[in-house]
Protein backbone atom coordinates (compact mmCIF):
# COMPACT_ATOMS: atom_id res chain seq x y z
CA UNK A 1 0.00 0.00 0.00
CA UNK A 2 1.28 3.46 -0.87
CA UNK A 3 1.67 6.16 1.75
CA UNK A 4 0.73 9.82 1.67
CA UNK A 5 2.59 11.84 -0.95
CA UNK A 6 2.89 15.62 -0.84
CA UNK A 7 4.17 17.96 -3.51
CA UNK A 8 6.20 20.01 -3.88
CA UNK A 9 8.64 19.22 -1.09
CA UNK A 10 9.97 22.77 -0.94
CA UNK A 11 8.60 26.05 -2.21
CA UNK A 12 9.62 29.70 -2.06
CA UNK A 13 7.00 32.38 -2.68
CA UNK A 14 6.82 36.14 -2.43
CA UNK A 15 4.53 37.92 0.00
CA UNK A 16 1.13 38.56 -1.58
CA UNK A 17 1.34 35.62 -3.97
CA UNK A 18 -0.91 32.56 -4.00
CA UNK A 19 0.22 28.96 -3.52
CA UNK A 20 -1.29 25.51 -4.05
CA UNK A 21 0.00 22.48 -2.17
CA UNK A 22 -1.00 18.96 -3.15
CA UNK A 23 -1.58 15.74 -1.26
CA UNK A 24 -2.15 12.26 -2.59
CA UNK A 25 -3.93 10.21 0.05
CA UNK A 26 -3.09 6.67 1.01
CA UNK A 27 -5.07 4.12 -0.98
CA UNK A 28 -8.53 3.54 0.51
CA UNK A 29 -8.47 6.66 2.69
CA UNK A 30 -11.49 8.97 2.30
CA UNK A 31 -10.53 11.58 4.89
CA UNK A 32 -7.74 14.10 4.56
CA UNK A 33 -6.65 16.83 6.92
CA UNK A 34 -4.07 19.59 6.70
CA UNK A 35 -1.80 20.96 9.41
CA UNK A 36 0.56 23.93 9.59
CA UNK A 37 3.74 23.49 11.60
CA UNK A 38 5.69 26.66 12.26
CA UNK A 39 9.35 26.35 13.17
CA UNK A 40 9.78 25.00 16.68
CA UNK A 41 6.07 24.38 17.17
CA UNK A 42 3.67 21.47 17.03
CA UNK A 43 1.34 21.11 14.04
CA UNK A 44 -1.84 23.20 14.07
CA UNK A 45 -5.06 21.95 12.46
CA UNK A 46 -6.13 23.87 9.36
CA UNK A 47 -9.10 21.84 8.09
CA UNK A 48 -10.35 18.38 7.24
CA UNK A 49 -12.22 16.95 4.26
CA UNK A 50 -14.38 13.85 4.22
CA UNK A 51 -15.67 12.59 0.88
CA UNK A 52 -15.07 15.98 -0.79
CA UNK A 53 -16.82 18.02 1.91
CA UNK A 54 -15.08 20.17 4.52
CA UNK A 55 -16.09 18.80 7.93
CA UNK A 56 -13.90 20.73 10.29
CA UNK A 57 -11.78 23.84 10.37
CA UNK A 58 -9.24 25.25 12.76
CA UNK A 59 -8.50 28.85 13.57
CA UNK A 60 -7.24 29.89 10.14
CA UNK A 61 -8.50 32.78 7.99
CA UNK A 62 -10.56 32.22 4.83
CA UNK A 63 -7.53 32.80 2.60
CA UNK A 64 -6.67 29.21 3.54
CA UNK A 65 -8.93 27.03 1.44
CA UNK A 66 -8.97 23.49 0.23
CA UNK A 67 -10.40 20.89 -2.07
CA UNK A 68 -10.76 17.16 -2.01
CA UNK A 69 -11.20 15.34 -5.31
CA UNK A 70 -13.22 12.18 -6.12
CA UNK A 71 -10.03 10.11 -5.89
CA UNK A 72 -9.60 11.60 -2.37
CA UNK A 73 -6.47 13.54 -3.25
CA UNK A 74 -6.47 17.08 -1.89
CA UNK A 75 -5.20 20.61 -2.37
CA UNK A 76 -4.45 23.37 0.09
CA UNK A 77 -4.62 26.88 -1.34
CA UNK A 78 -3.30 29.93 0.41
CA UNK A 79 -4.01 33.39 -1.01
CA UNK A 80 -2.29 36.68 -0.24
CA UNK A 81 0.70 35.01 1.36
CA UNK A 82 2.15 36.56 4.49
CA UNK A 83 5.60 36.09 6.00
CA UNK A 84 4.02 34.18 8.92
CA UNK A 85 2.69 31.58 6.51
CA UNK A 86 6.24 30.22 6.26
CA UNK A 87 5.95 26.73 7.74
CA UNK A 88 5.90 23.02 7.10
CA UNK A 89 2.49 21.98 5.79
CA UNK A 90 1.51 18.42 6.60
CA UNK A 91 -1.24 16.37 5.05
CA UNK A 92 -2.72 13.32 6.78
CA UNK A 93 -5.18 10.78 5.42
CA UNK A 94 -7.36 8.20 7.11
CA UNK A 95 -10.13 5.68 6.59
CA UNK A 96 -11.28 5.77 10.21
CA UNK A 97 -11.27 8.08 13.19
CA UNK A 98 -7.86 7.24 14.60
CA UNK A 99 -5.73 5.61 11.90
CA UNK A 100 -4.05 8.60 10.29
CA UNK A 101 -0.98 8.51 8.04
CA UNK A 102 1.04 11.68 7.58
CA UNK A 103 3.03 12.77 4.58
CA UNK A 104 6.52 14.27 4.69
CA UNK A 105 5.17 17.76 4.22
CA UNK A 106 5.82 20.79 2.04
CA UNK A 107 8.20 23.41 3.39
CA UNK A 108 6.89 26.81 2.34
CA UNK A 109 9.06 29.88 2.65
CA UNK A 110 7.49 33.29 2.08
CA UNK A 111 9.94 36.11 1.39
CA UNK B 1 -6.06 26.02 28.08
CA UNK B 2 -3.55 23.88 26.27
CA UNK B 3 -4.92 20.53 25.25
CA UNK B 4 -1.48 18.90 25.22
CA UNK B 5 1.51 19.96 27.31
CA UNK B 6 5.04 18.73 26.83
CA UNK B 7 7.34 20.36 29.35
CA UNK B 8 10.68 18.99 28.15
CA UNK B 9 11.99 21.00 25.19
CA UNK B 10 15.09 18.81 24.98
CA UNK B 11 16.27 15.53 26.41
CA UNK B 12 19.54 13.60 26.25
CA UNK B 13 19.93 9.87 26.79
CA UNK B 14 22.85 7.49 26.59
CA UNK B 15 22.66 4.83 23.94
CA UNK B 16 21.04 1.60 25.24
CA UNK B 17 19.48 3.43 28.19
CA UNK B 18 15.74 4.05 28.68
CA UNK B 19 14.16 7.50 28.52
CA UNK B 20 10.75 8.89 29.46
CA UNK B 21 9.16 11.76 27.57
CA UNK B 22 6.41 13.54 29.48
CA UNK B 23 2.96 14.49 28.23
CA UNK B 24 -0.12 15.78 30.00
CA UNK B 25 -3.46 16.41 28.37
CA UNK B 26 -6.71 18.21 29.03
CA UNK B 27 -10.13 17.16 27.79
CA UNK B 28 -13.68 16.85 29.02
CA UNK B 29 -14.55 14.27 26.37
CA UNK B 30 -14.70 10.82 28.04
CA UNK B 31 -13.67 9.15 24.79
CA UNK B 32 -10.35 10.10 23.25
CA UNK B 33 -7.15 8.72 21.85
CA UNK B 34 -3.60 9.58 22.77
CA UNK B 35 -0.77 9.29 20.26
CA UNK B 36 2.96 9.67 20.07
CA UNK B 37 4.67 10.64 16.84
CA UNK B 38 8.34 10.83 15.91
CA UNK B 39 9.43 13.57 13.53
CA UNK B 40 12.93 13.29 12.08
CA UNK B 41 14.51 16.22 10.27
CA UNK B 42 12.84 15.05 7.04
CA UNK B 43 9.53 16.30 8.45
CA UNK B 44 7.36 13.20 8.24
CA UNK B 45 5.24 12.40 11.28
CA UNK B 46 5.89 8.75 12.08
CA UNK B 47 3.26 7.04 14.23
CA UNK B 48 4.74 5.27 17.25
CA UNK B 49 1.99 4.25 19.66
CA UNK B 50 -1.69 4.74 20.49
CA UNK B 51 -3.65 4.58 23.74
CA UNK B 52 -7.45 4.73 23.89
CA UNK B 53 -9.10 6.36 26.87
CA UNK B 54 -10.95 3.16 27.75
CA UNK B 55 -7.97 0.86 27.36
CA UNK B 56 -7.20 -0.85 30.64
CA UNK B 57 -3.66 -1.86 29.73
CA UNK B 58 -0.80 0.45 28.88
CA UNK B 59 0.01 0.30 25.17
CA UNK B 60 3.29 -1.22 24.01
CA UNK B 61 4.87 -1.35 20.56
CA UNK B 62 8.30 -2.93 20.51
CA UNK B 63 10.69 -0.62 22.37
CA UNK B 64 7.93 1.96 22.93
CA UNK B 65 5.48 1.88 25.78
CA UNK B 66 2.96 4.44 26.94
CA UNK B 67 2.58 5.03 30.66
CA UNK B 68 -1.10 6.03 30.83
CA UNK B 69 -2.28 7.56 34.09
CA UNK B 70 -5.85 8.61 33.44
CA UNK B 71 -6.52 10.28 36.78
CA UNK B 72 -3.42 12.43 36.36
CA UNK B 73 -4.19 12.99 32.66
CA UNK B 74 -0.71 11.97 31.69
CA UNK B 75 0.51 9.82 28.81
CA UNK B 76 4.27 9.52 29.02
CA UNK B 77 6.27 7.75 26.33
CA UNK B 78 8.97 5.34 27.45
CA UNK B 79 11.65 4.34 24.98
CA UNK B 80 13.74 1.41 26.10
CA UNK B 81 17.23 0.54 24.88
CA UNK B 82 17.70 3.86 23.05
CA UNK B 83 19.38 3.78 19.67
CA UNK B 84 21.19 6.54 17.75
CA UNK B 85 18.35 6.51 15.22
CA UNK B 86 15.93 7.54 17.95
CA UNK B 87 17.32 11.09 17.85
CA UNK B 88 14.41 13.21 16.61
CA UNK B 89 11.52 15.40 17.72
CA UNK B 90 8.73 13.59 19.56
CA UNK B 91 5.19 14.87 19.66
CA UNK B 92 2.36 13.86 21.92
CA UNK B 93 -1.11 14.28 20.40
CA UNK B 94 -4.72 13.76 21.32
CA UNK B 95 -7.84 13.20 19.29
CA UNK B 96 -11.26 13.50 20.93
CA UNK B 97 -14.06 11.17 19.82
CA UNK B 98 -16.40 14.11 19.25
CA UNK B 99 -13.80 16.11 17.33
CA UNK B 100 -12.03 15.84 14.03
CA UNK B 101 -8.54 17.10 14.67
CA UNK B 102 -5.32 16.22 16.39
CA UNK B 103 -4.10 18.46 19.17
CA UNK B 104 -0.32 18.39 19.31
CA UNK B 105 2.10 19.44 21.99
CA UNK B 106 5.16 21.57 21.30
CA UNK B 107 7.40 18.53 21.13
CA UNK B 108 10.52 17.20 22.83
CA UNK B 109 13.83 17.02 21.02
CA UNK B 110 15.56 13.76 21.94
CA UNK B 111 19.29 13.30 21.41
CA UNK B 112 20.83 9.88 21.87
CA UNK B 113 24.49 10.04 22.86
CA UNK B 114 26.86 7.24 21.80
Tab-separated table of C-alpha atoms in Angstrom:
chain	number	residue	atom	x	y	z
A	1	UNK	CA	0.000	0.000	0.000
A	2	UNK	CA	1.283	3.461	-0.868
A	3	UNK	CA	1.672	6.159	1.748
A	4	UNK	CA	0.730	9.821	1.668
A	5	UNK	CA	2.587	11.844	-0.948
A	6	UNK	CA	2.894	15.617	-0.843
A	7	UNK	CA	4.166	17.962	-3.514
A	8	UNK	CA	6.198	20.005	-3.879
A	9	UNK	CA	8.635	19.220	-1.087
A	10	UNK	CA	9.971	22.770	-0.937
A	11	UNK	CA	8.602	26.052	-2.210
A	12	UNK	CA	9.619	29.705	-2.057
A	13	UNK	CA	6.997	32.380	-2.678
A	14	UNK	CA	6.817	36.138	-2.426
A	15	UNK	CA	4.530	37.916	-0.001
A	16	UNK	CA	1.127	38.558	-1.584
A	17	UNK	CA	1.336	35.621	-3.972
A	18	UNK	CA	-0.906	32.561	-3.998
A	19	UNK	CA	0.218	28.956	-3.515
A	20	UNK	CA	-1.288	25.510	-4.054
A	21	UNK	CA	-0.004	22.479	-2.175
A	22	UNK	CA	-1.002	18.961	-3.154
A	23	UNK	CA	-1.577	15.739	-1.261
A	24	UNK	CA	-2.146	12.260	-2.591
A	25	UNK	CA	-3.932	10.207	0.046
A	26	UNK	CA	-3.091	6.667	1.012
A	27	UNK	CA	-5.069	4.121	-0.977
A	28	UNK	CA	-8.526	3.541	0.506
A	29	UNK	CA	-8.465	6.662	2.689
A	30	UNK	CA	-11.485	8.969	2.304
A	31	UNK	CA	-10.529	11.583	4.887
A	32	UNK	CA	-7.744	14.104	4.556
A	33	UNK	CA	-6.647	16.829	6.917
A	34	UNK	CA	-4.066	19.588	6.700
A	35	UNK	CA	-1.798	20.960	9.411
A	36	UNK	CA	0.557	23.933	9.588
A	37	UNK	CA	3.738	23.485	11.596
A	38	UNK	CA	5.692	26.663	12.263
A	39	UNK	CA	9.353	26.354	13.166
A	40	UNK	CA	9.781	25.004	16.685
A	41	UNK	CA	6.070	24.376	17.171
A	42	UNK	CA	3.667	21.473	17.029
A	43	UNK	CA	1.336	21.108	14.045
A	44	UNK	CA	-1.844	23.200	14.068
A	45	UNK	CA	-5.064	21.947	12.463
A	46	UNK	CA	-6.135	23.873	9.362
A	47	UNK	CA	-9.098	21.842	8.089
A	48	UNK	CA	-10.354	18.378	7.240
A	49	UNK	CA	-12.216	16.948	4.261
A	50	UNK	CA	-14.385	13.846	4.224
A	51	UNK	CA	-15.670	12.591	0.884
A	52	UNK	CA	-15.065	15.979	-0.794
A	53	UNK	CA	-16.817	18.023	1.912
A	54	UNK	CA	-15.079	20.172	4.517
A	55	UNK	CA	-16.095	18.801	7.926
A	56	UNK	CA	-13.902	20.732	10.295
A	57	UNK	CA	-11.784	23.845	10.368
A	58	UNK	CA	-9.243	25.245	12.761
A	59	UNK	CA	-8.498	28.855	13.575
A	60	UNK	CA	-7.242	29.891	10.143
A	61	UNK	CA	-8.499	32.777	7.987
A	62	UNK	CA	-10.562	32.224	4.827
A	63	UNK	CA	-7.531	32.802	2.602
A	64	UNK	CA	-6.667	29.214	3.544
A	65	UNK	CA	-8.932	27.034	1.439
A	66	UNK	CA	-8.975	23.492	0.227
A	67	UNK	CA	-10.404	20.893	-2.071
A	68	UNK	CA	-10.758	17.158	-2.012
A	69	UNK	CA	-11.201	15.335	-5.307
A	70	UNK	CA	-13.217	12.183	-6.118
A	71	UNK	CA	-10.028	10.112	-5.889
A	72	UNK	CA	-9.595	11.603	-2.374
A	73	UNK	CA	-6.468	13.544	-3.247
A	74	UNK	CA	-6.470	17.078	-1.895
A	75	UNK	CA	-5.198	20.610	-2.374
A	76	UNK	CA	-4.455	23.366	0.086
A	77	UNK	CA	-4.619	26.876	-1.342
A	78	UNK	CA	-3.302	29.934	0.411
A	79	UNK	CA	-4.006	33.393	-1.010
A	80	UNK	CA	-2.294	36.683	-0.243
A	81	UNK	CA	0.702	35.013	1.361
A	82	UNK	CA	2.154	36.562	4.488
A	83	UNK	CA	5.605	36.090	6.001
A	84	UNK	CA	4.019	34.185	8.918
A	85	UNK	CA	2.692	31.577	6.506
A	86	UNK	CA	6.240	30.225	6.259
A	87	UNK	CA	5.954	26.734	7.737
A	88	UNK	CA	5.901	23.018	7.096
A	89	UNK	CA	2.489	21.985	5.794
A	90	UNK	CA	1.510	18.423	6.601
A	91	UNK	CA	-1.236	16.374	5.047
A	92	UNK	CA	-2.720	13.318	6.777
A	93	UNK	CA	-5.175	10.776	5.420
A	94	UNK	CA	-7.363	8.202	7.112
A	95	UNK	CA	-10.135	5.684	6.595
A	96	UNK	CA	-11.282	5.771	10.208
A	97	UNK	CA	-11.268	8.081	13.187
A	98	UNK	CA	-7.861	7.244	14.598
A	99	UNK	CA	-5.729	5.609	11.903
A	100	UNK	CA	-4.049	8.599	10.288
A	101	UNK	CA	-0.985	8.511	8.040
A	102	UNK	CA	1.035	11.677	7.585
A	103	UNK	CA	3.027	12.766	4.578
A	104	UNK	CA	6.517	14.270	4.688
A	105	UNK	CA	5.168	17.758	4.219
A	106	UNK	CA	5.817	20.788	2.043
A	107	UNK	CA	8.203	23.406	3.387
A	108	UNK	CA	6.892	26.808	2.336
A	109	UNK	CA	9.060	29.883	2.647
A	110	UNK	CA	7.491	33.290	2.084
A	111	UNK	CA	9.937	36.114	1.391
B	1	UNK	CA	-6.059	26.018	28.079
B	2	UNK	CA	-3.554	23.877	26.271
B	3	UNK	CA	-4.921	20.527	25.254
B	4	UNK	CA	-1.478	18.898	25.223
B	5	UNK	CA	1.513	19.960	27.310
B	6	UNK	CA	5.040	18.733	26.826
B	7	UNK	CA	7.344	20.362	29.352
B	8	UNK	CA	10.681	18.989	28.146
B	9	UNK	CA	11.987	21.004	25.186
B	10	UNK	CA	15.091	18.815	24.984
B	11	UNK	CA	16.275	15.533	26.414
B	12	UNK	CA	19.540	13.600	26.248
B	13	UNK	CA	19.925	9.873	26.785
B	14	UNK	CA	22.850	7.494	26.591
B	15	UNK	CA	22.660	4.830	23.941
B	16	UNK	CA	21.043	1.602	25.236
B	17	UNK	CA	19.478	3.429	28.191
B	18	UNK	CA	15.738	4.049	28.681
B	19	UNK	CA	14.162	7.500	28.524
B	20	UNK	CA	10.755	8.890	29.459
B	21	UNK	CA	9.160	11.763	27.574
B	22	UNK	CA	6.407	13.543	29.478
B	23	UNK	CA	2.964	14.490	28.228
B	24	UNK	CA	-0.119	15.781	30.002
B	25	UNK	CA	-3.461	16.415	28.370
B	26	UNK	CA	-6.711	18.205	29.026
B	27	UNK	CA	-10.131	17.162	27.786
B	28	UNK	CA	-13.681	16.852	29.023
B	29	UNK	CA	-14.547	14.274	26.374
B	30	UNK	CA	-14.699	10.823	28.044
B	31	UNK	CA	-13.667	9.148	24.793
B	32	UNK	CA	-10.353	10.102	23.250
B	33	UNK	CA	-7.146	8.716	21.850
B	34	UNK	CA	-3.598	9.580	22.766
B	35	UNK	CA	-0.775	9.288	20.263
B	36	UNK	CA	2.957	9.673	20.069
B	37	UNK	CA	4.671	10.638	16.844
B	38	UNK	CA	8.341	10.826	15.911
B	39	UNK	CA	9.431	13.567	13.532
B	40	UNK	CA	12.929	13.286	12.075
B	41	UNK	CA	14.510	16.217	10.270
B	42	UNK	CA	12.843	15.052	7.036
B	43	UNK	CA	9.530	16.295	8.448
B	44	UNK	CA	7.360	13.196	8.240
B	45	UNK	CA	5.239	12.398	11.284
B	46	UNK	CA	5.891	8.745	12.079
B	47	UNK	CA	3.259	7.039	14.230
B	48	UNK	CA	4.739	5.275	17.251
B	49	UNK	CA	1.991	4.255	19.657
B	50	UNK	CA	-1.689	4.743	20.493
B	51	UNK	CA	-3.649	4.576	23.738
B	52	UNK	CA	-7.451	4.726	23.887
B	53	UNK	CA	-9.096	6.362	26.874
B	54	UNK	CA	-10.947	3.157	27.752
B	55	UNK	CA	-7.973	0.861	27.356
B	56	UNK	CA	-7.195	-0.848	30.641
B	57	UNK	CA	-3.665	-1.864	29.733
B	58	UNK	CA	-0.798	0.446	28.877
B	59	UNK	CA	0.010	0.302	25.173
B	60	UNK	CA	3.290	-1.218	24.011
B	61	UNK	CA	4.869	-1.345	20.556
B	62	UNK	CA	8.295	-2.935	20.507
B	63	UNK	CA	10.687	-0.622	22.374
B	64	UNK	CA	7.929	1.955	22.927
B	65	UNK	CA	5.482	1.877	25.784
B	66	UNK	CA	2.958	4.436	26.944
B	67	UNK	CA	2.576	5.031	30.660
B	68	UNK	CA	-1.096	6.028	30.827
B	69	UNK	CA	-2.280	7.562	34.088
B	70	UNK	CA	-5.851	8.606	33.438
B	71	UNK	CA	-6.520	10.279	36.784
B	72	UNK	CA	-3.419	12.426	36.355
B	73	UNK	CA	-4.190	12.993	32.663
B	74	UNK	CA	-0.714	11.966	31.686
B	75	UNK	CA	0.511	9.823	28.808
B	76	UNK	CA	4.267	9.519	29.024
B	77	UNK	CA	6.269	7.750	26.333
B	78	UNK	CA	8.971	5.339	27.452
B	79	UNK	CA	11.648	4.341	24.978
B	80	UNK	CA	13.736	1.407	26.104
B	81	UNK	CA	17.225	0.535	24.879
B	82	UNK	CA	17.704	3.864	23.052
B	83	UNK	CA	19.382	3.783	19.667
B	84	UNK	CA	21.187	6.544	17.753
B	85	UNK	CA	18.352	6.508	15.222
B	86	UNK	CA	15.930	7.545	17.954
B	87	UNK	CA	17.321	11.086	17.853
B	88	UNK	CA	14.409	13.209	16.606
B	89	UNK	CA	11.521	15.398	17.723
B	90	UNK	CA	8.734	13.589	19.562
B	91	UNK	CA	5.189	14.867	19.662
B	92	UNK	CA	2.365	13.856	21.924
B	93	UNK	CA	-1.108	14.283	20.403
B	94	UNK	CA	-4.725	13.761	21.321
B	95	UNK	CA	-7.845	13.196	19.288
B	96	UNK	CA	-11.263	13.505	20.927
B	97	UNK	CA	-14.055	11.171	19.823
B	98	UNK	CA	-16.395	14.108	19.250
B	99	UNK	CA	-13.797	16.108	17.333
B	100	UNK	CA	-12.033	15.840	14.026
B	101	UNK	CA	-8.539	17.103	14.671
B	102	UNK	CA	-5.322	16.220	16.389
B	103	UNK	CA	-4.103	18.462	19.165
B	104	UNK	CA	-0.320	18.393	19.313
B	105	UNK	CA	2.104	19.442	21.995
B	106	UNK	CA	5.164	21.575	21.303
B	107	UNK	CA	7.397	18.534	21.129
B	108	UNK	CA	10.525	17.197	22.826
B	109	UNK	CA	13.833	17.022	21.021
B	110	UNK	CA	15.556	13.764	21.941
B	111	UNK	CA	19.287	13.303	21.406
B	112	UNK	CA	20.829	9.875	21.874
B	113	UNK	CA	24.493	10.042	22.857
B	114	UNK	CA	26.865	7.242	21.803
